[in-house]
Coordinates of C-alpha atoms in Angstrom, one line a residue:
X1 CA -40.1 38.9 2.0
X2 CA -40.1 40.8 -1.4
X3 CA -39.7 44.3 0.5
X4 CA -36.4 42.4 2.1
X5 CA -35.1 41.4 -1.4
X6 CA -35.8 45.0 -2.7
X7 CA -34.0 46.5 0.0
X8 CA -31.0 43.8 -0.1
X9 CA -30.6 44.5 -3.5
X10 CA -30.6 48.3 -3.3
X11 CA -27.4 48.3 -0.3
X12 CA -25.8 45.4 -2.9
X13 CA -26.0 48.3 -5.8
X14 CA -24.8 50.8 -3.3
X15 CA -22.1 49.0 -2.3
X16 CA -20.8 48.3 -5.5
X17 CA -22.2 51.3 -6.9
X18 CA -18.6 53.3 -5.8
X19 CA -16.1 50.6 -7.6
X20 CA -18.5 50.9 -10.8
X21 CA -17.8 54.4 -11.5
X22 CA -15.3 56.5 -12.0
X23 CA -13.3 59.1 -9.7
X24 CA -10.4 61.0 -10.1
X25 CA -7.7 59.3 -11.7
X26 CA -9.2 56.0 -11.0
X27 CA -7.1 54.3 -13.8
X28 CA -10.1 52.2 -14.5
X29 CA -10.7 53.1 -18.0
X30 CA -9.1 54.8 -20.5
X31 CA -10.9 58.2 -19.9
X32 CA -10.9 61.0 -21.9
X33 CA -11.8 63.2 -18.4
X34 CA -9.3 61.5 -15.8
X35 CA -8.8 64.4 -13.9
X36 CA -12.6 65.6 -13.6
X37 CA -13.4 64.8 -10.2
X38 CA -16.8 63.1 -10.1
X39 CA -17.0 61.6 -6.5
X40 CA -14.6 63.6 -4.3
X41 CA -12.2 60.4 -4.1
X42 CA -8.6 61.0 -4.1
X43 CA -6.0 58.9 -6.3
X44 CA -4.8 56.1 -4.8
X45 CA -2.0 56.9 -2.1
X46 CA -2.0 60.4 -3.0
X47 CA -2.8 63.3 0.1
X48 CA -5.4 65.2 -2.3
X49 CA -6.9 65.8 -5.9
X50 CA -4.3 67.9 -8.3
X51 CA -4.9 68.4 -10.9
X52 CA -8.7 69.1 -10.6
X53 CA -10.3 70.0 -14.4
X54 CA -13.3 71.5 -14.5
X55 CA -16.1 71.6 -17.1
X56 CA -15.0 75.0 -17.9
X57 CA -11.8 73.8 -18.2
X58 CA -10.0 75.5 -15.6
X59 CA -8.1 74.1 -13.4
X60 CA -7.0 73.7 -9.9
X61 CA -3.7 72.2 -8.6
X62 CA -3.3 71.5 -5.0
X63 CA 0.4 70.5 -3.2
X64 CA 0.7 69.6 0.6
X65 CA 3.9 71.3 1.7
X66 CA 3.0 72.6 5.1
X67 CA 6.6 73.4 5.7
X68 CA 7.3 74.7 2.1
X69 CA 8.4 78.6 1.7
X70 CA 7.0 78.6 -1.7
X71 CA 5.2 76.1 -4.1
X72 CA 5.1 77.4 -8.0
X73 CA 4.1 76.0 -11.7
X74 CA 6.8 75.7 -14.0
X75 CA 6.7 77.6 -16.7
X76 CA 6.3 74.7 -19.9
X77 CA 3.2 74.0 -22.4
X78 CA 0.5 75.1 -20.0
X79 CA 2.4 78.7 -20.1
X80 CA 2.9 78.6 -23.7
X81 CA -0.6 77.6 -24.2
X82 CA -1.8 80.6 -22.3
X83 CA 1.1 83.4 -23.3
X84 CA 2.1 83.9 -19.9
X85 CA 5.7 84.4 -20.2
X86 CA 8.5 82.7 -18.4
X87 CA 7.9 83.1 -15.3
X88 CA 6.5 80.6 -12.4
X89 CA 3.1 81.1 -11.0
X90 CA 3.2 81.3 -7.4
X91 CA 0.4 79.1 -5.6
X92 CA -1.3 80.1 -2.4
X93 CA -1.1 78.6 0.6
X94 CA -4.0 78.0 3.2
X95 CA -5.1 75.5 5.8
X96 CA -3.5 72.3 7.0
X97 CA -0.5 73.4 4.8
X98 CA -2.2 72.8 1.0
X99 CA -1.5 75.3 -1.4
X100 CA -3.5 76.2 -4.2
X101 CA -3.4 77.9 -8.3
X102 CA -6.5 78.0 -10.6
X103 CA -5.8 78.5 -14.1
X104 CA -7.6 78.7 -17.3
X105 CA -9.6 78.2 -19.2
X106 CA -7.3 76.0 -21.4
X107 CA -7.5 74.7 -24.6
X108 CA -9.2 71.1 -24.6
X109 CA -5.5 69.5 -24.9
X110 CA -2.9 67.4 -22.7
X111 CA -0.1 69.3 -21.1
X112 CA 3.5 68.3 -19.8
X113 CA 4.1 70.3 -16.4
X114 CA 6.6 70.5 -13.6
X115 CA 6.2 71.9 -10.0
X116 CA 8.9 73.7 -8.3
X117 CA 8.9 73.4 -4.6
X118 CA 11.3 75.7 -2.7
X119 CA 13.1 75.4 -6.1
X120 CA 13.1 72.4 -6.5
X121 CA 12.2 71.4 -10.2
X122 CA 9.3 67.7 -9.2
X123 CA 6.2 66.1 -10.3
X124 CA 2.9 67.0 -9.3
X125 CA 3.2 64.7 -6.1
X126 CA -0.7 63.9 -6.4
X127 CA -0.9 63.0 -10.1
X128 CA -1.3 59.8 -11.3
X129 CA -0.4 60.8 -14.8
X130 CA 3.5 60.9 -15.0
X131 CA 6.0 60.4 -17.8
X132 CA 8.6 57.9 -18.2
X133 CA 11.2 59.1 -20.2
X134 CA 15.0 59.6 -20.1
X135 CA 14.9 63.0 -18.5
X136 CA 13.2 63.1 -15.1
X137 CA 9.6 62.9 -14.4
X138 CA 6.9 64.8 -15.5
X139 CA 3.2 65.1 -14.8
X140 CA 0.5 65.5 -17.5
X141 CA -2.4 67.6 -17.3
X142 CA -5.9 66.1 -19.7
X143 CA -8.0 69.1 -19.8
X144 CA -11.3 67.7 -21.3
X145 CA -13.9 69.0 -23.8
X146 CA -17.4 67.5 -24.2
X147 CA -16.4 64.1 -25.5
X148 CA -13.2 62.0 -26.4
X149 CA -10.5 63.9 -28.4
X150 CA -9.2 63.0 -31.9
X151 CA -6.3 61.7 -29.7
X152 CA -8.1 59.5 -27.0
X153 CA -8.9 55.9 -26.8
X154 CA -12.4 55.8 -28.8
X155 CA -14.9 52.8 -29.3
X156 CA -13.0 51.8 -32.7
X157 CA -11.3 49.0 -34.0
X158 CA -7.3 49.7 -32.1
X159 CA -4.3 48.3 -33.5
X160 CA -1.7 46.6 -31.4
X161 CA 1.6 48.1 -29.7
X162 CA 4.3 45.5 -29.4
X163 CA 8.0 45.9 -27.8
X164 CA 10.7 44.1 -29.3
X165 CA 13.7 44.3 -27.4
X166 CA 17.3 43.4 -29.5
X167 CA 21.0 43.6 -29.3
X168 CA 22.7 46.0 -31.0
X169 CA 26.1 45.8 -32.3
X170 CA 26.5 49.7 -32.4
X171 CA 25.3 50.8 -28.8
X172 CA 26.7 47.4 -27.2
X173 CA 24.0 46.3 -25.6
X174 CA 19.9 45.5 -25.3
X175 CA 17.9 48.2 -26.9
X176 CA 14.1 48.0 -27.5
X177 CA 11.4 49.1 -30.4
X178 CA 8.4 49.7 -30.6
X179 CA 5.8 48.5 -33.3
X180 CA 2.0 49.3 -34.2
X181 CA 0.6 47.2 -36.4
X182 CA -3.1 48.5 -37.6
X183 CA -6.8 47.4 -36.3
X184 CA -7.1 44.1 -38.9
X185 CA -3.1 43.5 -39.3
X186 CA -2.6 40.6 -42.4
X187 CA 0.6 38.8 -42.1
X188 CA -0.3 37.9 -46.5
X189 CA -0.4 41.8 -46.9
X190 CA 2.7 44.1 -47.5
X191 CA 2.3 47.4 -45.5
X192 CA 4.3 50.3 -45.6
X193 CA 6.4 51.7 -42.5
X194 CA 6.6 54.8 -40.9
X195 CA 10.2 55.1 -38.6
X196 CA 8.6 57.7 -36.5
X197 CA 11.5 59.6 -33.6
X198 CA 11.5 61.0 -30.8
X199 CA 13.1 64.3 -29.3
X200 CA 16.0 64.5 -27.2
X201 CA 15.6 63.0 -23.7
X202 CA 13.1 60.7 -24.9
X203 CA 12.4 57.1 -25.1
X204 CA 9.9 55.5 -27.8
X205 CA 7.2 55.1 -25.4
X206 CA 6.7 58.8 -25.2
X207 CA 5.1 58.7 -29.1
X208 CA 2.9 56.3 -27.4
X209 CA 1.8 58.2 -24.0
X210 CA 2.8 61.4 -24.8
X211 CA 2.0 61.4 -28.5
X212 CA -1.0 59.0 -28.6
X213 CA 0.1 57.9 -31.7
X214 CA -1.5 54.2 -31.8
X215 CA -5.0 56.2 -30.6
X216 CA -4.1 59.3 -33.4
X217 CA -3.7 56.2 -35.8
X218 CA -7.0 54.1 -35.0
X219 CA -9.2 57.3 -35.1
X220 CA -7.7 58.3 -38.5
X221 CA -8.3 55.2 -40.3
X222 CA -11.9 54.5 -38.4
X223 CA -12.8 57.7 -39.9
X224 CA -11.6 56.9 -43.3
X225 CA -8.7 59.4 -43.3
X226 CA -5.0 57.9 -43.8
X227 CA -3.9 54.8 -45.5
X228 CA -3.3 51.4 -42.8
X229 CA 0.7 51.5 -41.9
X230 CA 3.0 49.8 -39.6
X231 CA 4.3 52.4 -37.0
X232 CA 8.0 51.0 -35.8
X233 CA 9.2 53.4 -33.1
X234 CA 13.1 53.1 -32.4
X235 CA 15.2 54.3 -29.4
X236 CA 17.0 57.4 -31.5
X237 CA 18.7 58.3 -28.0
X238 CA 22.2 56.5 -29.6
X239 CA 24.8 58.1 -27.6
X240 CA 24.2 60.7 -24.2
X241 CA 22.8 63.6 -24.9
X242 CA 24.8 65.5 -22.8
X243 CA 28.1 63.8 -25.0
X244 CA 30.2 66.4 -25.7
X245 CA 30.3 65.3 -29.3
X246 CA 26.9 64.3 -29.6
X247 CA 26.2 66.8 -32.4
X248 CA 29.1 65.4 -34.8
X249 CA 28.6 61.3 -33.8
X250 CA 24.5 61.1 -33.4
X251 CA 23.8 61.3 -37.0
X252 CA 26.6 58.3 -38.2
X253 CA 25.7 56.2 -34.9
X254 CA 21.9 55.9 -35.6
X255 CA 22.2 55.7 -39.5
X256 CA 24.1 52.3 -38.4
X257 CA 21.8 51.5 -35.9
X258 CA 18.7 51.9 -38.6
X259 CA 20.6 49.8 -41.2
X260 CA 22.1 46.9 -39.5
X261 CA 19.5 46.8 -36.8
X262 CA 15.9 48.4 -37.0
X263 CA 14.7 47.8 -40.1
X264 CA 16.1 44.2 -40.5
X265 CA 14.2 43.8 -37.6
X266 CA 11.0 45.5 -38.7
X267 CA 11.3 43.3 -42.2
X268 CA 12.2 40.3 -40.5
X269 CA 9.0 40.6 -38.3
X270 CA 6.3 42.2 -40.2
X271 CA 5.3 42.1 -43.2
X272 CA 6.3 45.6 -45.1
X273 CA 6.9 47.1 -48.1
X274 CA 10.4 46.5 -48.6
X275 CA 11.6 49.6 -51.2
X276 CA 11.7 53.6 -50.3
X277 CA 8.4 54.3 -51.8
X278 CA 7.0 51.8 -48.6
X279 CA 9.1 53.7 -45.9
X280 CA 8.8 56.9 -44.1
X281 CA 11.0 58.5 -41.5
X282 CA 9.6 61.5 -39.2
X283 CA 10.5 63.1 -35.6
X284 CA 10.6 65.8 -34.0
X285 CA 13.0 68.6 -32.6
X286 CA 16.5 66.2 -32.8
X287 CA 13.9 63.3 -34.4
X288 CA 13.2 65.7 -36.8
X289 CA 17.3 66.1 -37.5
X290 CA 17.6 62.5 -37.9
X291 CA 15.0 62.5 -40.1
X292 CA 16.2 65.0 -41.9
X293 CA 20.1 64.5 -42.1
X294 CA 20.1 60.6 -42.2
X295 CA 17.2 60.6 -44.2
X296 CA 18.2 63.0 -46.9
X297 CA 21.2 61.0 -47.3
X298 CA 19.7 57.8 -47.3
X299 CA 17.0 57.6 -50.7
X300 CA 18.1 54.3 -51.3
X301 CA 16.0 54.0 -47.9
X302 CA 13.4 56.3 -47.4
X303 CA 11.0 58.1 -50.2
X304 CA 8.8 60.1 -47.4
X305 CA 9.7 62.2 -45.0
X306 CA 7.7 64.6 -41.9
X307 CA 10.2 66.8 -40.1
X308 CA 8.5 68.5 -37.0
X309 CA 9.9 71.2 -34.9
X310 CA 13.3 71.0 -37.1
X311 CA 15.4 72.2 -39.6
X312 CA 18.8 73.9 -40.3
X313 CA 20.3 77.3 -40.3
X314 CA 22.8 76.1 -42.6
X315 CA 20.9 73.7 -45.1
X316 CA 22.6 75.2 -47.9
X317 CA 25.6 73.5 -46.5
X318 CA 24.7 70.6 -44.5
X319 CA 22.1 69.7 -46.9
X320 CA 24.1 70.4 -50.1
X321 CA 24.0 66.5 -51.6
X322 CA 20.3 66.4 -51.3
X323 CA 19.5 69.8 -52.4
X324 CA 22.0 69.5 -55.2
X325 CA 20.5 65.9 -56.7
X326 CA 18.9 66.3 -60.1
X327 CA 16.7 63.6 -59.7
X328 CA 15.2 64.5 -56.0
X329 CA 11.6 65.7 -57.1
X330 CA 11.6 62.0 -58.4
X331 CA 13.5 60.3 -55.7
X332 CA 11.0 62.3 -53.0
X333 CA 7.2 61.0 -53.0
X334 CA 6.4 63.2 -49.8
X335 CA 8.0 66.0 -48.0
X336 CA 6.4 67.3 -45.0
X337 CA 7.5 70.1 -42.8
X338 CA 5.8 71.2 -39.5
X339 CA 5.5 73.6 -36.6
X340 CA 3.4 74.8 -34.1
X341 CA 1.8 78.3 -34.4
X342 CA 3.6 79.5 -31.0
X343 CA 7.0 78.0 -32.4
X344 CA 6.6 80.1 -35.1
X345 CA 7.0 83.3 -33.4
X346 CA 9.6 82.1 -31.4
X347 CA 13.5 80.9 -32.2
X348 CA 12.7 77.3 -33.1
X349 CA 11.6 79.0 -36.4
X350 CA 14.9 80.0 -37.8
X351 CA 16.0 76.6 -37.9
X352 CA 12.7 75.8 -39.6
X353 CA 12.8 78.8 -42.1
X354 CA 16.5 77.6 -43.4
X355 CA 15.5 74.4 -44.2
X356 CA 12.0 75.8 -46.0
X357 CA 14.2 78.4 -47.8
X358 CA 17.0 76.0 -49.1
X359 CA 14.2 73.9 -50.2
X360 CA 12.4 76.3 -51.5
X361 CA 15.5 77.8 -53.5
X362 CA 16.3 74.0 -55.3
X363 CA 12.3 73.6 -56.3
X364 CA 11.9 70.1 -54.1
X365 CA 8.4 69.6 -53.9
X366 CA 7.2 69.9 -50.0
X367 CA 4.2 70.5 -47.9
X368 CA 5.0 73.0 -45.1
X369 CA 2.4 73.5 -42.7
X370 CA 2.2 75.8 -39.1
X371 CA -1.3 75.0 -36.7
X372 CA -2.1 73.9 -33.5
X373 CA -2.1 76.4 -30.5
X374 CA 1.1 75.0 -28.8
X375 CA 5.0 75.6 -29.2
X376 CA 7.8 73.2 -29.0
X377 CA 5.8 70.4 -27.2
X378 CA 3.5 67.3 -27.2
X379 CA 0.4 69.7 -28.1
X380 CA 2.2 70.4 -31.5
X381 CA 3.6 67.0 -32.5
X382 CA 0.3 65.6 -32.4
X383 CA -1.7 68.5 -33.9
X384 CA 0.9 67.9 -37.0
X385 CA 0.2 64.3 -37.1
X386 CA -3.6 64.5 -37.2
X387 CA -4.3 67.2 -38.8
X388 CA -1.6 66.7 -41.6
X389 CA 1.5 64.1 -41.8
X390 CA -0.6 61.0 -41.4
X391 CA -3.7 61.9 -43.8
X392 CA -0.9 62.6 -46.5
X393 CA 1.3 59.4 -46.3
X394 CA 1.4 57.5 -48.9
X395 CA -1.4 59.0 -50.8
X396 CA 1.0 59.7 -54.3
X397 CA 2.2 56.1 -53.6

């Protein structure tokens, strides 16, 4: 009777046994190694496993196209990350119509990729891990190291993301926002508030699934490293990007929408620091040029300021106000500017050099930094976030 117990219990473990752990993409947790696969499952309703990440983090994609001429990976972040050019890598096709590319090793990191089949620009068709943004889809890659990154979900206290959608006057319509509030939020406390953009094409969930920045947040302040901060992440997409005149109208639009709309709402609903010295405003690539030309113009809002990926050719001119004020190195509590080590080879720098030259020329007190291994992509905005913006807010405050 015991021997029968034994056994029943052993097939009971067994059968649970596979919706215990964790496969591919299972979705179950938050894992730092999604795309390790540890059971030879598939993700749910896909043909196969792409990406696979190995321990030695290589990594093999796999695409069912049996009547595909010919199945490529975009060139993007994974091709920055390993200087191969510009140009697609073709994948090889074998049985049953699945065609194959192993690449690597990569750095431990998350990359944004595209595949192109027959030349047509899709997602990895087998990836669970896709972006919603306001471009179309992309896939992400999580190549793994020994442990969670600084970037993943750890076993710390989290703070909370929250969406608030609103009516604007200025677009005409409903637009949402995103808040973090920290692990331990007081409603009797004042906090200060970073407005943290996004690029072009994006939407302010991307700073939360692309950028981690809730997870990048929590980790810094369980490790003792940045000072607790609200997090408000607007919709910066304020006309189409593809507008003919979005260059000359962006900059007036979403200075409007800040002041009429997003912070009332942000004071209204939290409670912040209500002066300069208690706000920041950062982005990158056209964040970082709101950031930088509505911010610059705006003191009587802002006192801190991280421009990623940005800058201006012409700062001399389009910067002249700023530049020009007497009192700016007062005005100014925190200056950052960042880049990635690969955008620093490449064009994105001049843009980035005009600004840290016309700066540099009027004396305004600034941080400029250049690290990471990635260009102009995810890999970099976080890096800069880590590693410098957030461990230097509000610290002369």
């Amino acid at each position: 009777m015991i021997m029968k117990k034994i056994f029943a219990c052993i097939l009971g473990l067994l059968w649970i046994s596979p919706f215990v752990s964790k496969g591919q993409q299972a979705n179950v947790n938050l894992d730092y190694k999604p795309q390790k696969n540890t059971e030879g499952l598939t993700p749910f309703s896909a043909p196969l496993n792409s990406p696979e990440v190995h321990d030695d983090r290589t990594v093999t994609f796999r695409v069912k196209a049996p009547n595909a001429e010919l199945v490529e990976l975009n060139p993007g972040a994974i091709h920055t990350a390993l200087d191969l050019g510009r140009e697609p890598l073709p994948f090889t096709k074998g049985e049953e119509g699945i065609w194959t590319l192993t690449i690597g090793p990569l750095p431990v990191d998350m990359y944004a990729y595209h595949i192109r089949i027959d030349g047509v620009q899709v997602a990895d068709p087998s990836n669970t891990y896709a972006a919603f943004t306001a471009m179309p889809p992309y896939s992400q890659l999580v190549v793994h190291g020994d442990g969670p990154a600084w970037y993943d979900a750890q076993n710390v206290p989290h703070g909370n993301v929250t969406r608030h959608v609103y009516h604007s006057e200025v677009s005409k319509g409903e637009r949402e926002l995103y808040v973090y509030t920290p692990p331990g939020y007081d409603p009797k406390k004042n906090y200060p508030v970073l407005y943290l953009l996004g690029g072009s094409g994006e939407l302010p969930s991307n700073w939360v699934y692309d950028g981690r920045v809730n997870f990048i947040m929590d980790n810094l302040l369980a490790e003792g490293k940045a000072e607790p901060m609200i997090i408000a992440l607007p919709n910066n997409q304020i006309i189409h990007r593809n507008h003919p005149q979005h260059a000359e109208l962006t900059f007036d639009l979403f200075e409007k929408e800040l002041r009429e709309a997003v912070i009332p709402l942000v004071d209204e609903s939290y409670s912040t620091i209500q002066s300069p010295k208690g706000r920041a405003i950062s982005g990158l690539s056209m964040g970082g040029r709101h950031s930088m030309f509505i911010g610059f113009r705006s003191l009587d809002l802002f006192a801190n300021f991280g421009i990623l990926s940005a800058g201006d050719v012409t700062a001399e001119t389009t910067l002249k106000s700023f530049l020009n004020d007497p009192k700016v190195n007062e005005k100014v509590d925190y200056l950052f500017v960042g880049q990635g080590t690969k955008e620093a080879q490449g064009f994105f720098n001049q843009r980035v050099q005009g600004l840290i030259e016309a700066i540099d020329n009027h004396d305004i007190e600034h941080e400029y930094y250049v690290g990471g291994h990635g260009g102009h992509d995810w890999s970099t905005w976080r890096h800069l976030l880590y590693y410098r913006f957030l461990p230097n807010l509000w610290k002369k405050n």
